[in-house]
Coordinates of C-alpha atoms in Angstrom, one line a residue:
M1 CA 82.4 194.0 109.7
P2 CA 81.7 197.2 107.7
I3 CA 79.6 198.6 110.5
A4 CA 81.8 199.0 113.5
T5 CA 81.1 197.0 116.7
P6 CA 81.3 199.0 119.9
E7 CA 84.8 197.6 120.5
V8 CA 86.0 198.4 117.0
Y9 CA 84.6 201.9 117.2
N10 CA 86.6 202.5 120.3
E11 CA 89.6 201.1 118.5
M12 CA 89.0 203.5 115.6
L13 CA 89.0 206.5 117.9
D14 CA 92.1 205.3 119.7
R15 CA 94.0 204.8 116.4
A16 CA 93.0 208.3 115.3
K17 CA 94.2 209.8 118.5
A18 CA 97.5 208.0 118.5
G19 CA 98.1 208.6 114.8
K20 CA 97.1 212.3 114.8
F21 CA 94.4 211.8 112.2
A22 CA 90.6 212.2 112.3
Y23 CA 87.6 210.6 110.6
P24 CA 85.4 212.6 108.3
A25 CA 81.9 212.5 109.7
I26 CA 79.7 212.8 106.6
N27 CA 76.0 213.9 107.0
V28 CA 73.6 211.9 104.9
T29 CA 69.9 212.4 104.1
S30 CA 69.1 209.5 101.7
S31 CA 70.2 206.1 100.5
Q32 CA 72.1 207.9 97.6
T33 CA 74.1 210.2 99.8
L34 CA 74.9 207.3 102.1
H35 CA 76.2 205.3 99.1
A36 CA 78.3 208.4 98.1
A37 CA 79.9 208.6 101.6
L38 CA 80.6 204.8 101.6
R39 CA 82.1 205.1 98.1
G40 CA 84.3 208.0 99.1
F41 CA 85.6 206.1 102.1
A42 CA 86.2 203.0 100.1
E43 CA 88.1 204.8 97.3
A44 CA 90.3 206.4 99.9
D45 CA 90.9 203.2 101.9
S46 CA 89.6 205.1 104.9
D47 CA 87.3 204.1 107.7
G48 CA 84.8 206.8 108.6
I49 CA 81.6 208.0 110.3
I50 CA 78.2 208.5 108.7
Q51 CA 75.8 210.7 110.6
I52 CA 72.2 211.8 110.4
T53 CA 70.9 215.1 111.8
T54 CA 67.3 215.6 113.0
G55 CA 66.5 217.3 109.8
G56 CA 68.2 214.7 107.7
A57 CA 66.3 212.0 109.6
E58 CA 63.0 213.9 109.0
F59 CA 63.8 214.1 105.3
A60 CA 64.6 210.4 105.1
G61 CA 61.4 209.6 107.0
G62 CA 59.4 210.9 104.0
Q63 CA 57.6 214.2 103.6
Y64 CA 54.2 212.6 104.3
S65 CA 54.9 211.8 108.0
K66 CA 58.3 213.4 108.5
D67 CA 59.1 211.0 111.3
M68 CA 62.7 211.4 112.5
V69 CA 63.0 208.1 114.2
T70 CA 61.6 206.2 111.2
G71 CA 64.1 208.0 108.9
A72 CA 67.1 207.4 111.1
V73 CA 66.3 203.7 111.7
A74 CA 65.6 203.2 108.0
L75 CA 68.9 204.7 106.9
A76 CA 70.8 202.9 109.7
E77 CA 69.3 199.5 108.8
F78 CA 70.0 200.3 105.1
A79 CA 73.6 201.1 106.0
H80 CA 74.0 197.8 107.9
I81 CA 73.0 196.0 104.7
V82 CA 74.7 197.9 101.9
A83 CA 78.0 198.6 103.8
E84 CA 78.8 194.9 103.5
K85 CA 79.8 195.6 99.9
Y86 CA 82.4 198.2 100.8
P87 CA 85.9 197.3 102.1
V88 CA 86.0 199.8 104.9
T89 CA 84.6 200.1 108.5
V90 CA 82.1 202.8 109.3
A91 CA 80.4 204.0 112.5
L92 CA 76.8 205.4 112.5
H93 CA 76.2 208.5 114.4
T94 CA 73.3 210.9 115.0
D95 CA 74.3 214.6 114.8
H96 CA 73.0 217.7 116.5
C97 CA 70.0 216.9 118.7
P98 CA 68.8 219.9 120.7
K99 CA 66.8 219.7 123.9
D100 CA 63.3 220.1 122.4
K101 CA 64.0 217.1 120.1
L102 CA 65.5 214.6 122.5
D103 CA 62.2 212.9 123.2
G104 CA 61.4 212.6 119.5
Y105 CA 64.9 211.5 118.3
V106 CA 67.8 210.5 120.5
R107 CA 65.9 208.9 123.4
P108 CA 63.7 206.7 121.2
L109 CA 66.8 205.6 119.2
L110 CA 68.6 204.9 122.5
A111 CA 65.7 202.7 123.5
I112 CA 66.0 200.7 120.3
S113 CA 69.7 200.1 120.9
E114 CA 69.1 199.2 124.5
E115 CA 66.7 196.4 123.4
R116 CA 69.2 195.2 120.8
V117 CA 71.9 195.0 123.4
K118 CA 69.7 193.2 125.9
A119 CA 69.0 190.7 123.2
G120 CA 72.8 190.1 122.7
R121 CA 73.1 192.2 119.6
N122 CA 75.1 195.4 118.9
P123 CA 73.5 198.8 119.1
L124 CA 71.9 200.3 115.9
F125 CA 74.1 203.4 116.2
Q126 CA 77.6 203.7 117.5
S127 CA 77.3 207.2 118.9
H128 CA 74.7 209.9 119.5
M129 CA 75.1 213.6 119.9
W130 CA 73.5 215.8 122.5
D131 CA 73.6 219.4 121.5
G132 CA 73.0 221.4 124.6
S133 CA 74.8 224.5 123.3
A134 CA 71.7 226.6 123.5
E135 CA 71.2 225.8 127.2
T136 CA 73.2 227.0 130.2
L137 CA 76.3 224.9 130.8
A138 CA 74.8 223.6 134.0
D139 CA 71.6 222.4 132.3
N140 CA 73.6 221.1 129.4
L141 CA 75.8 218.9 131.6
S142 CA 72.9 217.7 133.7
V143 CA 71.2 216.3 130.6
A144 CA 74.6 214.9 129.4
Q145 CA 75.0 213.0 132.7
E146 CA 71.7 211.3 132.2
L147 CA 72.4 210.5 128.6
L148 CA 75.9 209.3 129.3
A149 CA 74.6 206.7 131.7
R150 CA 72.2 205.4 129.1
T151 CA 74.7 205.4 126.2
V152 CA 77.3 203.5 128.3
A153 CA 74.7 200.8 129.1
A154 CA 73.8 200.5 125.4
K155 CA 77.5 200.3 124.4
I156 CA 77.2 203.7 122.6
I157 CA 79.5 206.7 122.8
L158 CA 78.0 210.1 123.6
E159 CA 79.0 213.3 121.9
V160 CA 78.5 216.6 123.7
E161 CA 78.7 220.2 122.6
I162 CA 79.4 222.3 125.6
T163 CA 79.6 225.8 124.1
P164 CA 78.1 227.2 120.9
T165 CA 79.1 226.7 117.3
G166 CA 78.2 229.7 115.3
G167 CA 75.8 229.8 112.3
E168 CA 72.8 227.5 111.9
E169 CA 72.5 223.7 111.9
D170 CA 69.0 222.2 111.6
G171 CA 67.3 225.1 113.4
V172 CA 69.9 225.6 116.2
T173 CA 71.3 229.1 115.6
H174 CA 74.2 231.0 117.4
E175 CA 75.6 234.4 116.7
I176 CA 79.3 234.7 115.6
N177 CA 80.9 236.3 118.6
D178 CA 83.3 235.8 121.5
S179 CA 81.1 233.1 123.1
L180 CA 82.3 230.7 120.3
Y181 CA 85.5 230.0 122.3
T182 CA 85.4 227.3 125.0
T183 CA 87.3 228.2 128.2
V184 CA 89.4 226.0 130.5
D185 CA 86.7 226.6 133.2
D186 CA 84.1 225.2 130.8
A187 CA 86.3 222.2 130.3
V188 CA 86.8 221.7 134.0
R189 CA 83.1 221.8 134.7
T190 CA 82.6 219.2 131.9
V191 CA 85.1 216.9 133.6
E192 CA 83.5 217.4 137.0
A193 CA 80.1 216.3 135.5
L194 CA 81.2 213.6 133.0
G195 CA 84.6 212.5 134.2
L196 CA 87.6 211.5 132.1
G197 CA 86.4 208.1 131.0
E198 CA 85.7 206.4 134.3
K199 CA 81.9 207.2 133.8
G200 CA 82.0 206.4 130.1
R201 CA 83.7 207.6 127.0
Y202 CA 82.4 210.7 125.3
L203 CA 83.4 212.9 122.4
L204 CA 83.7 216.7 123.1
A205 CA 82.7 219.3 120.6
A206 CA 84.6 222.3 122.0
S207 CA 84.3 225.7 120.3
F208 CA 87.3 227.5 118.9
G209 CA 85.5 229.9 116.6
N210 CA 83.7 227.2 114.6
V211 CA 80.8 228.2 112.4
H212 CA 78.3 226.0 110.6
G213 CA 77.5 226.6 107.0
V214 CA 79.2 228.7 104.3
Y215 CA 81.4 231.6 105.2
K216 CA 84.0 233.7 103.4
P217 CA 87.6 233.9 104.5
G218 CA 88.1 236.5 107.2
N219 CA 84.6 236.3 108.6
V220 CA 85.5 233.6 111.1
V221 CA 88.6 233.4 113.3
L222 CA 89.4 229.8 114.0
R223 CA 91.7 229.1 116.9
P224 CA 92.4 225.3 116.9
D225 CA 95.4 226.0 119.2
L226 CA 92.8 226.6 121.9
L227 CA 92.3 222.8 122.0
K228 CA 95.8 222.5 123.3
E229 CA 95.1 225.0 126.1
L230 CA 92.0 222.9 127.1
N231 CA 94.0 219.7 127.2
E232 CA 96.8 221.3 129.1
G233 CA 94.5 222.9 131.6
I234 CA 92.7 219.6 132.4
A235 CA 96.0 217.6 132.5
A236 CA 97.5 220.0 135.0
K237 CA 94.4 220.0 137.2
Y238 CA 93.9 216.3 137.2
G239 CA 97.6 215.2 137.4
K240 CA 97.9 213.9 133.9
P241 CA 101.3 213.7 132.3
A242 CA 102.5 216.8 130.4
G243 CA 101.6 216.6 126.8
S244 CA 98.7 214.2 127.4
Q245 CA 95.4 214.8 125.6
P246 CA 92.5 213.9 128.0
F247 CA 89.8 214.8 125.5
D248 CA 88.6 213.2 122.2
F249 CA 87.7 216.4 120.3
V250 CA 85.2 216.9 117.5
F251 CA 85.7 219.6 114.9
H252 CA 82.3 221.1 114.0
G253 CA 81.8 223.6 111.2
G254 CA 84.7 222.1 109.3
S255 CA 83.6 223.0 105.8
G256 CA 85.8 225.7 104.3
S257 CA 88.7 225.3 106.9
S258 CA 92.2 225.7 105.7
P259 CA 94.7 222.8 105.6
E260 CA 96.7 224.6 108.3
E261 CA 93.7 224.9 110.6
I262 CA 92.9 221.3 110.2
A263 CA 96.5 220.2 110.8
T264 CA 96.6 222.1 114.0
A265 CA 93.3 220.6 115.2
L266 CA 94.6 217.1 114.5
E267 CA 97.8 217.7 116.5
N268 CA 95.6 218.8 119.4
G269 CA 93.4 215.8 119.7
V270 CA 90.6 216.1 117.1
V271 CA 89.5 212.6 116.1
K272 CA 86.2 213.4 114.2
M273 CA 85.4 216.3 111.9
N274 CA 81.9 217.0 110.7
I275 CA 81.5 217.8 107.0
D276 CA 78.1 218.7 105.5
T277 CA 78.1 222.0 103.6
D278 CA 80.9 221.0 101.3
T279 CA 79.5 217.6 100.6
Q280 CA 76.0 219.0 100.0
Y281 CA 77.5 221.3 97.3
A282 CA 79.6 218.5 95.8
F283 CA 76.4 216.4 95.5
T284 CA 74.3 219.2 93.9
R285 CA 76.9 220.8 91.6
P286 CA 77.0 218.0 89.1
V287 CA 73.2 217.9 89.0
A288 CA 73.0 221.6 88.3
D289 CA 75.6 221.2 85.5
H290 CA 73.6 218.3 84.0
M291 CA 70.4 220.3 84.0
F292 CA 71.9 223.4 82.4
R293 CA 73.7 221.3 79.7
N294 CA 70.6 219.3 79.0
Y295 CA 67.9 221.9 79.4
D296 CA 65.7 220.8 76.5
G297 CA 66.2 217.1 77.4
V298 CA 65.2 217.3 81.0
L299 CA 62.2 219.6 80.2
K300 CA 59.4 219.2 77.7
V301 CA 60.1 222.5 76.0
D302 CA 58.0 224.0 73.2
G303 CA 55.8 221.0 72.8
E304 CA 58.6 218.5 72.6
V305 CA 58.9 215.3 74.6
G306 CA 62.3 215.8 76.2
S307 CA 64.8 213.0 76.5
K308 CA 64.1 210.2 79.0
K309 CA 67.8 209.4 79.2
T310 CA 68.6 212.8 80.5
Y311 CA 65.8 213.2 83.0
D312 CA 66.0 209.6 84.3
P313 CA 67.1 210.2 88.0
R314 CA 69.7 207.5 87.6
T315 CA 71.5 209.6 85.0
W316 CA 72.0 212.7 87.1
G317 CA 72.0 210.7 90.3
K318 CA 75.2 208.8 89.3
L319 CA 76.9 212.2 88.7
A320 CA 75.8 213.4 92.1
E321 CA 77.1 210.3 93.9
A322 CA 80.5 210.6 92.1
G323 CA 80.8 214.3 92.9
M324 CA 80.1 213.8 96.6
A325 CA 82.3 210.7 96.8
A326 CA 85.2 212.7 95.4
R327 CA 84.7 215.4 98.1
V328 CA 84.7 212.6 100.8
V329 CA 88.1 211.4 99.4
E330 CA 89.4 214.9 99.6
A331 CA 88.3 215.1 103.3
T332 CA 90.1 211.9 104.1
Q333 CA 93.3 213.3 102.6
N334 CA 92.9 216.5 104.6
L335 CA 92.3 214.6 107.8
R336 CA 95.0 212.0 107.2
S337 CA 92.7 209.1 107.5
A338 CA 93.2 208.0 103.8
G339 CA 95.0 204.6 103.8
Q340 CA 94.4 204.1 107.5
K341 CA 91.6 201.6 107.4
I342 CA 91.5 198.8 109.9
K343 CA 92.8 195.7 108.1

């Protein structure tokens, strides 16, 4: 059962919450990066999450048609086949879908899973993200309500981002400013709209200074302790026990975070952490090294013929896979999911 069933995905999240660890959610754009993610999880004895953005799906769909749904379905079906060879369990997720792409991405994918479930099968994806951070909170939550009803029916978990994450992710851009911090009032409004599980489980991407992409130390002020304030505020308002954690939090913009910041986030209810920038670099860096070291082999320089062994995509592709897999292993160690796979 390498691809989690809906029941197992819920168990994975429950185990992470109880054990104070989180699953690395690795963005993939191709069969090769998907294998790298699976390899990293397997080498770390960690379950995990593999996710596809709208841009990643468009890329996987081929540059002739650039069809996002085709790319996402192809990668998901590929994962269902090849993951059987890896001794870990993974969930499939779609990442960052803004409002203008819902009809061309998440809603069609939901329809596919709805048909699968009606036929007695499991959904194609285990969770989908609605990124309404560019909308007003009222509009954001209105769409989230509609999507939550559909995801529940399709045995899928919804992820929502209620306030902005800074930087840029597949065309969704936010400035780095004070709006990058979710308030207790934002959390209350979210619960009023989506409930605390009685309407369906959802993952919450709250903002505590997170920024997508690459940034230097000091440019971003992360406050993972803010997640504790959000949990405490909701627990107090809704009569939950002191110290309870009503939310399943997602850590966005996790690349470049310090071990201390990650540890604080885990203690405060983060069960999923998105990693893309660091794994992109880890995939590309060995390729760049290979090209520089084998310049006259990968190119036909000065009338020579080059070296087929050096420009064969399998040669540098294996290096890329190994580099990315190693970074995934590191992520599992940072997030404490290494060695925590479901037996």
